[in-house]
Amino acid sequence: MKITYAGHSCFILEGSKKILIDPMPVNPQEIKADLTLITHAHSDHIGDSPEKLGLCAAIHELSGYLSGLGVKTIGMNIGGSFDFGDVKITMVKAEHSSSMNQNGLPVYMGEPCGFVVKMDGLTVYHAGDTGLFSDMKLIRKLYKPDVAILPAGGLFTMGPDECMTAAEYLGAGIVIPMHYNTFEAIKQDLTDFKKSVELTTSSRVELMKPGETLTI
Ligand code: NI
Ligand code: MN
């Protein structure tokens, strides 16, 4: 499987299918993914032209909103899974919020979530925006992620300290931090985070730069 970090929380997983997660910095029409997963409705994840998205999986409320814009959607909810060809997609919880500004007011768009993608025998957990929660231990127990993609920028999500505990709870072979250094408020130097995680767990931390691809 090829994992490309497009920046912020956007990843492209390529194997038997091409899966785009949280498209914000990319133009989804250029990526031509088979399926796009949207963790929540904040504009730094869904992007500013949601009507241009291809086939999307999202939580029930956000899925309903998108289908009203003419987007093909697969609505689902936390704890549920579906088979997309030979790829299994599971929606898991996240501790965050999810809304969209409409006429200056925040409109509720369902709960935020993370996704577990099982493709070509490998399991990738993309946590979305979240604080640390101890049920990450359940994600480990149920899905045994090989790769955990975790926010580490702080302020809007967990920061490096909480993310260390998340890495410990998840026990993935590879940890990829996201949602940091995109703008000043979430600036982080993750050098010490990488050292500590690699010293105290069996995970390897990949500090990917936007545009980089990891083959696993
Ligand atoms: Ni958010
Ligand atoms: Mn965000």
mmCIF file of N, CA, C and O in Angstrom, residues 14 26-27 29 36 42-43 56 59 75 78-79 90 97 103 106-107 137 139 141 151 171 178 183 200 202 205:
data_model
loop_
_atom_site.group_PDB
_atom_site.id
_atom_site.type_symbol
_atom_site.label_atom_id
_atom_site.label_comp_id
_atom_site.label_asym_id
_atom_site.label_seq_id
_atom_site.Cartn_x
_atom_site.Cartn_y
_atom_site.Cartn_z
ATOM 1 N N GLU A 14 -3.327 4.145 -1.459
ATOM 2 C CA GLU A 14 -3.438 3.482 -2.758
ATOM 3 C C GLU A 14 -3.062 2.018 -2.655
ATOM 4 O O GLU A 14 -1.940 1.692 -2.233
ATOM 5 N N VAL A 26 -6.215 19.375 -1.219
ATOM 6 C CA VAL A 26 -6.143 18.926 -2.613
ATOM 7 C C VAL A 26 -7.460 19.195 -3.339
ATOM 8 O O VAL A 26 -8.489 19.426 -2.717
ATOM 9 N N ASN A 27 -7.389 19.154 -4.653
ATOM 10 C CA ASN A 27 -8.598 19.227 -5.455
ATOM 11 C C ASN A 27 -9.056 17.784 -5.709
ATOM 12 O O ASN A 27 -8.397 17.054 -6.448
ATOM 13 N N GLN A 29 -11.148 16.494 -7.493
ATOM 14 C CA GLN A 29 -11.389 16.139 -8.900
ATOM 15 C C GLN A 29 -10.097 15.734 -9.604
ATOM 16 O O GLN A 29 -10.111 14.972 -10.554
ATOM 17 N N THR A 36 -13.924 8.814 -1.100
ATOM 18 C CA THR A 36 -13.390 9.839 -0.193
ATOM 19 C C THR A 36 -14.046 9.663 1.169
ATOM 20 O O THR A 36 -15.270 9.509 1.258
ATOM 21 N N HIS A 42 -15.671 20.319 9.404
ATOM 22 C CA HIS A 42 -14.852 21.547 9.463
ATOM 23 C C HIS A 42 -14.121 21.753 8.129
ATOM 24 O O HIS A 42 -13.688 20.791 7.488
ATOM 25 N N SER A 43 -14.021 23.049 7.757
ATOM 26 C CA SER A 43 -13.541 23.347 6.403
ATOM 27 C C SER A 43 -12.082 22.942 6.180
ATOM 28 O O SER A 43 -11.672 22.739 5.041
ATOM 29 N N CYS A 56 -18.468 9.742 -1.514
ATOM 30 C CA CYS A 56 -17.985 10.002 -0.147
ATOM 31 C C CYS A 56 -18.642 9.075 0.851
ATOM 32 O O CYS A 56 -19.822 8.765 0.725
ATOM 33 N N ILE A 59 -20.588 10.520 8.125
ATOM 34 C CA ILE A 59 -21.624 10.223 9.110
ATOM 35 C C ILE A 59 -22.993 10.688 8.583
ATOM 36 O O ILE A 59 -23.079 11.614 7.764
ATOM 37 N N GLY A 75 -23.857 6.972 3.652
ATOM 38 C CA GLY A 75 -24.060 7.424 5.024
ATOM 39 C C GLY A 75 -23.815 6.269 5.981
ATOM 40 O O GLY A 75 -24.165 5.128 5.670
ATOM 41 N N ILE A 78 -21.057 5.663 13.774
ATOM 42 C CA ILE A 78 -19.930 5.159 14.554
ATOM 43 C C ILE A 78 -20.129 3.702 14.950
ATOM 44 O O ILE A 78 -21.203 3.322 15.422
ATOM 45 N N GLY A 79 -19.102 2.900 14.719
ATOM 46 C CA GLY A 79 -19.156 1.473 15.018
ATOM 47 C C GLY A 79 -19.529 0.627 13.815
ATOM 48 O O GLY A 79 -19.393 -0.590 13.854
ATOM 49 N N THR A 90 -14.440 1.124 8.297
ATOM 50 C CA THR A 90 -15.150 1.176 9.577
ATOM 51 C C THR A 90 -15.073 2.596 10.127
ATOM 52 O O THR A 90 -14.026 3.239 10.076
ATOM 53 N N SER A 97 -15.695 18.180 17.542
ATOM 54 C CA SER A 97 -17.010 18.716 17.195
ATOM 55 C C SER A 97 -17.113 18.681 15.675
ATOM 56 O O SER A 97 -16.134 18.370 14.998
ATOM 57 N N ASN A 103 -24.515 31.180 6.890
ATOM 58 C CA ASN A 103 -25.030 32.520 7.217
ATOM 59 C C ASN A 103 -24.530 32.987 8.584
ATOM 60 O O ASN A 103 -25.295 33.535 9.374
ATOM 61 N N PRO A 106 -22.991 28.447 13.226
ATOM 62 C CA PRO A 106 -22.529 27.064 13.094
ATOM 63 C C PRO A 106 -23.706 26.096 13.035
ATOM 64 O O PRO A 106 -24.583 26.139 13.890
ATOM 65 N N VAL A 107 -23.738 25.284 12.016
ATOM 66 C CA VAL A 107 -24.816 24.295 11.860
ATOM 67 C C VAL A 107 -24.249 22.911 12.162
ATOM 68 O O VAL A 107 -23.217 22.521 11.608
ATOM 69 N N LYS A 137 -7.927 1.943 23.004
ATOM 70 C CA LYS A 137 -7.544 0.562 23.332
ATOM 71 C C LYS A 137 -8.473 -0.444 22.645
ATOM 72 O O LYS A 137 -8.067 -1.541 22.292
ATOM 73 N N ILE A 139 -9.952 0.170 19.765
ATOM 74 C CA ILE A 139 -9.578 0.196 18.338
ATOM 75 C C ILE A 139 -8.415 -0.773 18.112
ATOM 76 O O ILE A 139 -8.393 -1.520 17.138
ATOM 77 N N LYS A 141 -7.765 -3.431 20.045
ATOM 78 C CA LYS A 141 -8.263 -4.793 20.263
ATOM 79 C C LYS A 141 -9.054 -5.312 19.057
ATOM 80 O O LYS A 141 -8.885 -6.445 18.623
ATOM 81 N N PRO A 151 -3.573 13.095 15.055
ATOM 82 C CA PRO A 151 -3.318 14.531 15.147
ATOM 83 C C PRO A 151 -2.389 14.822 16.326
ATOM 84 O O PRO A 151 -2.488 14.177 17.367
ATOM 85 N N GLY A 171 -0.725 0.740 19.698
ATOM 86 C CA GLY A 171 0.238 -0.318 19.393
ATOM 87 C C GLY A 171 0.462 -0.574 17.909
ATOM 88 O O GLY A 171 0.774 -1.702 17.513
ATOM 89 N N MET A 178 -0.242 14.062 12.171
ATOM 90 C CA MET A 178 -0.876 14.986 11.214
ATOM 91 C C MET A 178 -1.429 16.185 11.980
ATOM 92 O O MET A 178 -1.297 16.272 13.197
ATOM 93 N N PHE A 183 -0.535 25.794 10.270
ATOM 94 C CA PHE A 183 -0.574 27.229 10.568
ATOM 95 C C PHE A 183 -0.003 27.441 11.976
ATOM 96 O O PHE A 183 0.227 26.472 12.715
ATOM 97 N N THR A 200 9.763 4.209 24.059
ATOM 98 C CA THR A 200 8.852 3.603 25.043
ATOM 99 C C THR A 200 7.839 2.626 24.442
ATOM 100 O O THR A 200 7.135 1.949 25.173
ATOM 101 N N SER A 202 6.839 -0.008 20.710
ATOM 102 C CA SER A 202 7.478 -0.680 19.570
ATOM 103 C C SER A 202 7.098 0.000 18.250
ATOM 104 O O SER A 202 7.376 -0.516 17.167
ATOM 105 N N VAL A 205 7.910 6.126 14.321
ATOM 106 C CA VAL A 205 7.193 7.353 13.962
ATOM 107 C C VAL A 205 7.718 7.859 12.624
ATOM 108 O O VAL A 205 8.925 8.028 12.447
#
